PDB file with one MODEL, atoms N, CA, C and O in Angstrom:
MODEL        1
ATOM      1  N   UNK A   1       6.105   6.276   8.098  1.00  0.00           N
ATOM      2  CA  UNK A   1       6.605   5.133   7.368  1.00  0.00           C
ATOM      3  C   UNK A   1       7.740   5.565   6.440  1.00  0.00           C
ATOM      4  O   UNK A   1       8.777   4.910   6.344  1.00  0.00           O
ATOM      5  N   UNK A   2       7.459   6.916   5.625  1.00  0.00           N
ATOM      6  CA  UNK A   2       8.541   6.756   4.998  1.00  0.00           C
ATOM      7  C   UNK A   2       8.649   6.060   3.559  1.00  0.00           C
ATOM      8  O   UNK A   2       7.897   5.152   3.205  1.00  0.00           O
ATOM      9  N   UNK A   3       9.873   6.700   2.622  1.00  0.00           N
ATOM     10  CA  UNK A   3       9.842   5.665   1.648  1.00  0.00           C
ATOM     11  C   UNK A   3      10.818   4.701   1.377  1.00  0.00           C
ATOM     12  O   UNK A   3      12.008   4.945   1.575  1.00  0.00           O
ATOM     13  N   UNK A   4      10.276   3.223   0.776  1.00  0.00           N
ATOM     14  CA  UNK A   4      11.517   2.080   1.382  1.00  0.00           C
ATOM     15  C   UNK A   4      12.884   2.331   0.625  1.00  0.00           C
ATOM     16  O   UNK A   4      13.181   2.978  -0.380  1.00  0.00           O
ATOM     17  N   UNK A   5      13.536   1.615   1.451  1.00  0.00           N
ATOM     18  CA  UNK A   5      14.843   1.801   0.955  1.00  0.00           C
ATOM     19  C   UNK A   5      15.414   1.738  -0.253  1.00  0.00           C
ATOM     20  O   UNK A   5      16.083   2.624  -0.786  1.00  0.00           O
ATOM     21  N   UNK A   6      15.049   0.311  -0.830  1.00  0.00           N
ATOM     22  CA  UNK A   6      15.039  -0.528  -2.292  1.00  0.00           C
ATOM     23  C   UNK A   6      14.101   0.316  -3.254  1.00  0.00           C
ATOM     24  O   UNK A   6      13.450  -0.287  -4.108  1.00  0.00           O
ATOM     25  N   UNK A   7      14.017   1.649  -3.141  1.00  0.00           N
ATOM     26  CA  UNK A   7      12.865   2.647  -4.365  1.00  0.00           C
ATOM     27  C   UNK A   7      12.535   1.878  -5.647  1.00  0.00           C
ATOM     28  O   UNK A   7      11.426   1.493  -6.018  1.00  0.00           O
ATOM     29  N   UNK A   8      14.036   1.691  -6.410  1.00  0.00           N
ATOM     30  CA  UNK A   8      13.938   0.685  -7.247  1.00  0.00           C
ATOM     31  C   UNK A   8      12.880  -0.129  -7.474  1.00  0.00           C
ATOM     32  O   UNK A   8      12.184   0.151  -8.451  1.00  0.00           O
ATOM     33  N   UNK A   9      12.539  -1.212  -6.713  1.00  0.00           N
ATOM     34  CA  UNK A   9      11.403  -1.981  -6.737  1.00  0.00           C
ATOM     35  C   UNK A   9      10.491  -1.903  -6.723  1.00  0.00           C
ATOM     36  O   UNK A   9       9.788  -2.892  -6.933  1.00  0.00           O
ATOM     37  N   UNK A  10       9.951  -0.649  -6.460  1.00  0.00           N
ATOM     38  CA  UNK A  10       8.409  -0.359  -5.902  1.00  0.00           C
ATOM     39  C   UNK A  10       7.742   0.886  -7.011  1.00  0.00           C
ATOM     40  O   UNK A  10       8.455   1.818  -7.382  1.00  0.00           O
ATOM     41  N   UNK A  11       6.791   0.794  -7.307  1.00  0.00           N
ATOM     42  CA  UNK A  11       6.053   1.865  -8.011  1.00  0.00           C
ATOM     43  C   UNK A  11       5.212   2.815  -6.988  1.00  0.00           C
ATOM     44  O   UNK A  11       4.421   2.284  -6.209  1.00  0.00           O
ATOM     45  N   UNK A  12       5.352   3.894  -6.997  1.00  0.00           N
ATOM     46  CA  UNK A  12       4.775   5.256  -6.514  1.00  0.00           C
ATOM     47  C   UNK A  12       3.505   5.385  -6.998  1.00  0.00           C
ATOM     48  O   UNK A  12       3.283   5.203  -8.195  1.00  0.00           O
ATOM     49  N   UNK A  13       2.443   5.740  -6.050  1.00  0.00           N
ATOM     50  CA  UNK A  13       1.058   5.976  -7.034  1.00  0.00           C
ATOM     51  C   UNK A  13       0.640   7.356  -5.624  1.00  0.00           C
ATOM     52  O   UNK A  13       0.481   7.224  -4.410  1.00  0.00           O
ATOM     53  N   UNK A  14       0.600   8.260  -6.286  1.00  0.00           N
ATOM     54  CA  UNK A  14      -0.013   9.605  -5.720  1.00  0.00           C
ATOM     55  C   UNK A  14      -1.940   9.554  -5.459  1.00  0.00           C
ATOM     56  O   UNK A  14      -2.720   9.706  -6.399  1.00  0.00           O
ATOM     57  N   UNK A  15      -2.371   9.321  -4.056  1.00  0.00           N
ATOM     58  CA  UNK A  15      -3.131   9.072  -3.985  1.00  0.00           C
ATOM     59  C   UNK A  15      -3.759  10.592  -2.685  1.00  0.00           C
ATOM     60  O   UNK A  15      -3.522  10.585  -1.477  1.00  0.00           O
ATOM     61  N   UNK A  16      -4.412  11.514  -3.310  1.00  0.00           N
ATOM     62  CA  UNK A  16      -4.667  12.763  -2.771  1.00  0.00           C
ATOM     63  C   UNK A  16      -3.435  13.173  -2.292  1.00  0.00           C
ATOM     64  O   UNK A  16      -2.866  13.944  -3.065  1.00  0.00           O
ATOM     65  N   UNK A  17      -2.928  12.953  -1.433  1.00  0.00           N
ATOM     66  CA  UNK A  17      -2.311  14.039  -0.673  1.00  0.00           C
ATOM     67  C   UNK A  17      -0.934  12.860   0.057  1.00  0.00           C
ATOM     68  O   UNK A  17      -0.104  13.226   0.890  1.00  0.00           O
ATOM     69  N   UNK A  18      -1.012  11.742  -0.417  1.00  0.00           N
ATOM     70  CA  UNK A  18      -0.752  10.755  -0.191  1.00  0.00           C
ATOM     71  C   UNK A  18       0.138   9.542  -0.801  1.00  0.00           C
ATOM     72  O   UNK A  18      -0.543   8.774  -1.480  1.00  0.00           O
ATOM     73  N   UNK A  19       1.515   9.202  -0.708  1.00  0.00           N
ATOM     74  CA  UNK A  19       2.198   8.414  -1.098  1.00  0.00           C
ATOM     75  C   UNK A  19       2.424   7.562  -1.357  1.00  0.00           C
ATOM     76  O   UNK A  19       3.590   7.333  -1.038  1.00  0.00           O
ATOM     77  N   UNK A  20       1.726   6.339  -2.090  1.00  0.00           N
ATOM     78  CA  UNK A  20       1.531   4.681  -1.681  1.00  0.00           C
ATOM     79  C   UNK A  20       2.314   4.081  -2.973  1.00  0.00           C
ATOM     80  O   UNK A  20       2.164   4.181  -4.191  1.00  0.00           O
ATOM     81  N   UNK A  21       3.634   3.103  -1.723  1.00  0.00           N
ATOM     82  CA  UNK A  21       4.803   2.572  -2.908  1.00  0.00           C
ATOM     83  C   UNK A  21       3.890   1.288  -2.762  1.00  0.00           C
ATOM     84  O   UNK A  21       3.241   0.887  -1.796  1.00  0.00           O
ATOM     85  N   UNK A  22       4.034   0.827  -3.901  1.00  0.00           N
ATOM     86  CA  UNK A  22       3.419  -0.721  -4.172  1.00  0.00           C
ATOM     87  C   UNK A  22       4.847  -1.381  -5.017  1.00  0.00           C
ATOM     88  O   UNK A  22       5.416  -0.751  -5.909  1.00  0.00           O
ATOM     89  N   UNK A  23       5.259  -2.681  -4.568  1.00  0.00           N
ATOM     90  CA  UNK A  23       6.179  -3.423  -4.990  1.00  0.00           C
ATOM     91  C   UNK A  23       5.797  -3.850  -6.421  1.00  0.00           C
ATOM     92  O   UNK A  23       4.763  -4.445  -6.728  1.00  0.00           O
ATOM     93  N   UNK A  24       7.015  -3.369  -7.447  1.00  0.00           N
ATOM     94  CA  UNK A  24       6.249  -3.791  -8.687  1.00  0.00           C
ATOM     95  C   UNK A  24       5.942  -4.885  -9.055  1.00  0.00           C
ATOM     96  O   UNK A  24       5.184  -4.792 -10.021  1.00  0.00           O
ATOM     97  N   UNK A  25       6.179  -6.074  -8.729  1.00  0.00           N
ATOM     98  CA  UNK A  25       6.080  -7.374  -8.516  1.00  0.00           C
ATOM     99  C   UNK A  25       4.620  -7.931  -8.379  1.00  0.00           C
ATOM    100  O   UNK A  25       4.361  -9.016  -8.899  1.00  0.00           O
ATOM    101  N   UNK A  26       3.201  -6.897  -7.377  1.00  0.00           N
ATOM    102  CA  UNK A  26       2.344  -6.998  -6.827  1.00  0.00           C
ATOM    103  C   UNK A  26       1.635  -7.025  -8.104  1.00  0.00           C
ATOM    104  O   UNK A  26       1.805  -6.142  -8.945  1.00  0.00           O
ATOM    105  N   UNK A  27       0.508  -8.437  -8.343  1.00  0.00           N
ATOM    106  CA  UNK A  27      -0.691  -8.534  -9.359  1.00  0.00           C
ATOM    107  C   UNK A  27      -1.589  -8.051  -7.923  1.00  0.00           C
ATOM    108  O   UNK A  27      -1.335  -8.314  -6.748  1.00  0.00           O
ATOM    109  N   UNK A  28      -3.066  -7.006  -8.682  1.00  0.00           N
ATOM    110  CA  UNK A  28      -4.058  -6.792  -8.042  1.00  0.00           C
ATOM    111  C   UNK A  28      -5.354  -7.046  -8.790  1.00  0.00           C
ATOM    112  O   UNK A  28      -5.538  -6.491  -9.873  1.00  0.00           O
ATOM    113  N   UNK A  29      -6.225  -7.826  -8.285  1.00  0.00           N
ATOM    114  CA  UNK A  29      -7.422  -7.887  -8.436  1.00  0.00           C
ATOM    115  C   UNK A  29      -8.222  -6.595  -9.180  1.00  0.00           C
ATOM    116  O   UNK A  29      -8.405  -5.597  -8.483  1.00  0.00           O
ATOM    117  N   UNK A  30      -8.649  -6.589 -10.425  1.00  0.00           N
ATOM    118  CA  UNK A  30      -8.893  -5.580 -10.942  1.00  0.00           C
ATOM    119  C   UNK A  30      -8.120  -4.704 -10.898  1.00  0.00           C
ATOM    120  O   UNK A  30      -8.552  -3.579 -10.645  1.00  0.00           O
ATOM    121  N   UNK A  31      -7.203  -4.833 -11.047  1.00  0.00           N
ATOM    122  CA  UNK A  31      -6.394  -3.358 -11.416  1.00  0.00           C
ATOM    123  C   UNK A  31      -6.353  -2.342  -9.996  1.00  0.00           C
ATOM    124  O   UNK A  31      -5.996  -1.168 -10.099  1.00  0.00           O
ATOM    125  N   UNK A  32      -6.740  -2.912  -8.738  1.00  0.00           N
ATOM    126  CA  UNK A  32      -7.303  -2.314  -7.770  1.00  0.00           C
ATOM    127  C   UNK A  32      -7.204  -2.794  -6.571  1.00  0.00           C
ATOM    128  O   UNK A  32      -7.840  -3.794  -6.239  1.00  0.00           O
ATOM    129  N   UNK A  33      -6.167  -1.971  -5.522  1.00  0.00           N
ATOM    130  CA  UNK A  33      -5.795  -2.521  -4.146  1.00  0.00           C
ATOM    131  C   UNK A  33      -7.052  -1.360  -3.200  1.00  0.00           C
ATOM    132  O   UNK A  33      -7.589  -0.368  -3.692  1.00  0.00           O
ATOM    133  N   UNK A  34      -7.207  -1.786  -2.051  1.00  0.00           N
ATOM    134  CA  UNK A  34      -8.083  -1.013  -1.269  1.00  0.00           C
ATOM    135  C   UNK A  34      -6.763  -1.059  -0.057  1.00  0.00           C
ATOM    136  O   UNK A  34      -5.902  -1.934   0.038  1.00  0.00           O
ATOM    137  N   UNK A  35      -6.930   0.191   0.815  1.00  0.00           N
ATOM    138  CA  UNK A  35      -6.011  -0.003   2.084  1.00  0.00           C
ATOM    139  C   UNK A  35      -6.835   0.895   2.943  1.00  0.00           C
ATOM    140  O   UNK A  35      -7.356   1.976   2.669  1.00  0.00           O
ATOM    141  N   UNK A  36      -6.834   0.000   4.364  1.00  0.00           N
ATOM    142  CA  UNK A  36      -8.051   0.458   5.365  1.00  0.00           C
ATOM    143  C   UNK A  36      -6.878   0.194   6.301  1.00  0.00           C
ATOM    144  O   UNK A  36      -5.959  -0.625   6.329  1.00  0.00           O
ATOM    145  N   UNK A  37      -7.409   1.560   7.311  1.00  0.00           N
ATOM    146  CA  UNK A  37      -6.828   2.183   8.637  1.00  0.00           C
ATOM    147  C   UNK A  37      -7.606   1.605   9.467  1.00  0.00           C
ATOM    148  O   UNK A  37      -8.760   1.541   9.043  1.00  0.00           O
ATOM    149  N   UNK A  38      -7.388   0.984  10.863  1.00  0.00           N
ATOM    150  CA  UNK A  38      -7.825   0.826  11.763  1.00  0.00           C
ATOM    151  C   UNK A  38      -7.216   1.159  12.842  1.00  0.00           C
ATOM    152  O   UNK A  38      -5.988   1.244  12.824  1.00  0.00           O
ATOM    153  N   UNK A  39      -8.048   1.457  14.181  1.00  0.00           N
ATOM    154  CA  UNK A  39      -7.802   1.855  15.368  1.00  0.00           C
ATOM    155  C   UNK A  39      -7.951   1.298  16.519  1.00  0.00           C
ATOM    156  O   UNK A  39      -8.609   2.132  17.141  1.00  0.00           O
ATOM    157  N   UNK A  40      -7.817   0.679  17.003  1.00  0.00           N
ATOM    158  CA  UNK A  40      -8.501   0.397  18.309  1.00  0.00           C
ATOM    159  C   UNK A  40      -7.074   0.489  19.420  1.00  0.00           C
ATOM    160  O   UNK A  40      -5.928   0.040  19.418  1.00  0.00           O
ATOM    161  N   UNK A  41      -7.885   1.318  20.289  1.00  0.00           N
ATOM    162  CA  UNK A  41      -7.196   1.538  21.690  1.00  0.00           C
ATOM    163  C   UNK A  41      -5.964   2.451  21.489  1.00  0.00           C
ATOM    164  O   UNK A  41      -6.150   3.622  21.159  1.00  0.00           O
ATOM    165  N   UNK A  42      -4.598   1.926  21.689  1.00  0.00           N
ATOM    166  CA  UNK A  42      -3.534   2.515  20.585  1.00  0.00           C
ATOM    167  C   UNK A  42      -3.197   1.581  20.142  1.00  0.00           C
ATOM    168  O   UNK A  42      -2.023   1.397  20.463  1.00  0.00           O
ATOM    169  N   UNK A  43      -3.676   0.594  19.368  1.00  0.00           N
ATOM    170  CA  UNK A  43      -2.895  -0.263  18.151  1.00  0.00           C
ATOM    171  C   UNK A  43      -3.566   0.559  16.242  1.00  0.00           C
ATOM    172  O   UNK A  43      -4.628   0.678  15.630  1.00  0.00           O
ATOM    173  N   UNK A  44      -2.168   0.884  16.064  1.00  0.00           N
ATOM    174  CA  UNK A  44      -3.070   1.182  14.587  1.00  0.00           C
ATOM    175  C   UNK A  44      -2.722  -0.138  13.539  1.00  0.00           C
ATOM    176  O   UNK A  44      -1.719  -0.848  13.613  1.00  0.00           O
ATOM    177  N   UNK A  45      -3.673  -0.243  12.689  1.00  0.00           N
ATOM    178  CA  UNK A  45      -3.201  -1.284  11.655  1.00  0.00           C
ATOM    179  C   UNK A  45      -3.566  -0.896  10.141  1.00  0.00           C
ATOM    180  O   UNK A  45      -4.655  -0.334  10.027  1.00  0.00           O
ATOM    181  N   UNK A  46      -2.950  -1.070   9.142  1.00  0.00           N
ATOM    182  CA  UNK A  46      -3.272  -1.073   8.382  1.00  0.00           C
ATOM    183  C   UNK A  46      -3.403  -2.167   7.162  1.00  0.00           C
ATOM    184  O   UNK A  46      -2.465  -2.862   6.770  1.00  0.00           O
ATOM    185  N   UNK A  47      -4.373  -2.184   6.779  1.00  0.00           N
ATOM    186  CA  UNK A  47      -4.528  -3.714   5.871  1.00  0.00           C
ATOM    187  C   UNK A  47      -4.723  -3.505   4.525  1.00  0.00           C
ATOM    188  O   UNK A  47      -5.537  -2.731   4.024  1.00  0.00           O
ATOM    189  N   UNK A  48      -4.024  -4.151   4.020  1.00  0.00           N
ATOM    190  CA  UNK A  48      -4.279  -4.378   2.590  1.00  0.00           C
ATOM    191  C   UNK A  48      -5.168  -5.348   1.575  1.00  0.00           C
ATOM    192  O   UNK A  48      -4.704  -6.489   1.578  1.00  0.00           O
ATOM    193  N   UNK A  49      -6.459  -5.178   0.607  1.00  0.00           N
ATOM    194  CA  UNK A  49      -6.957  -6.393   0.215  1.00  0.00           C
ATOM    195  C   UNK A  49      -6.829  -6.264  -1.333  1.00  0.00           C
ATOM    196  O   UNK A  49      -7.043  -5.169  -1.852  1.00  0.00           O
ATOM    197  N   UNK A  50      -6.491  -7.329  -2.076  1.00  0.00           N
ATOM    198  CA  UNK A  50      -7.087  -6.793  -3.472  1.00  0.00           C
ATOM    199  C   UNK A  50      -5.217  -7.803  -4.306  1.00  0.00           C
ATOM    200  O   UNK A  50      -4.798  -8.062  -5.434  1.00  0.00           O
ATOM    201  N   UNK A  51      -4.779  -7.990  -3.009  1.00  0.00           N
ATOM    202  CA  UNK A  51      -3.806  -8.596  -3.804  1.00  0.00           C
ATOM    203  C   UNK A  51      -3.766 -10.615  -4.483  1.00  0.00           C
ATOM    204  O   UNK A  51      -4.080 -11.679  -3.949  1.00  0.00           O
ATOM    205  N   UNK A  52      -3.291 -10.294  -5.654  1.00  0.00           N
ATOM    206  CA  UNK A  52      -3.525 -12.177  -6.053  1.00  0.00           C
ATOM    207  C   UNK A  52      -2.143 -12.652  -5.698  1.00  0.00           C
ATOM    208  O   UNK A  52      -1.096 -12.036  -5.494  1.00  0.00           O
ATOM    209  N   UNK A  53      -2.356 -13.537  -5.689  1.00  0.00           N
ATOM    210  CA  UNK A  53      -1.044 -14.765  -5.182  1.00  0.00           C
ATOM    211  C   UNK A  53      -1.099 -15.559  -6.350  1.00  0.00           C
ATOM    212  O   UNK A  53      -0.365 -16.540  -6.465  1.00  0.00           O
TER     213      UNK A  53
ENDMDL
END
């Protein structure tokens, strides 16, 4: 993935070993996003929950 283009916008959070830009813009539910990997077959996905609208 990479990191996005617009850096500017996004906040960096060092998570083990691991890079996760979050748009600073993003309210989260408790203070707290979850992000789950899935697999099936070769589709990977990854999902995000924890965000408010």
């Amino acid at each position: 993935m990479g990191k996005p283009e617009n850096i500017e916008e996004f906040n960096l959070h060092k998570v083990d070993d691991i890079d996760v830009y979050v748009k600073s813009d993003v309210v989260a539910k408790d203070d707290e996003l979850k992000i789950k990997y899935t697999k099936i077959l070769w589709k990977e996905r990854l999902t995000v929950e924890g965000i408010l609208f």
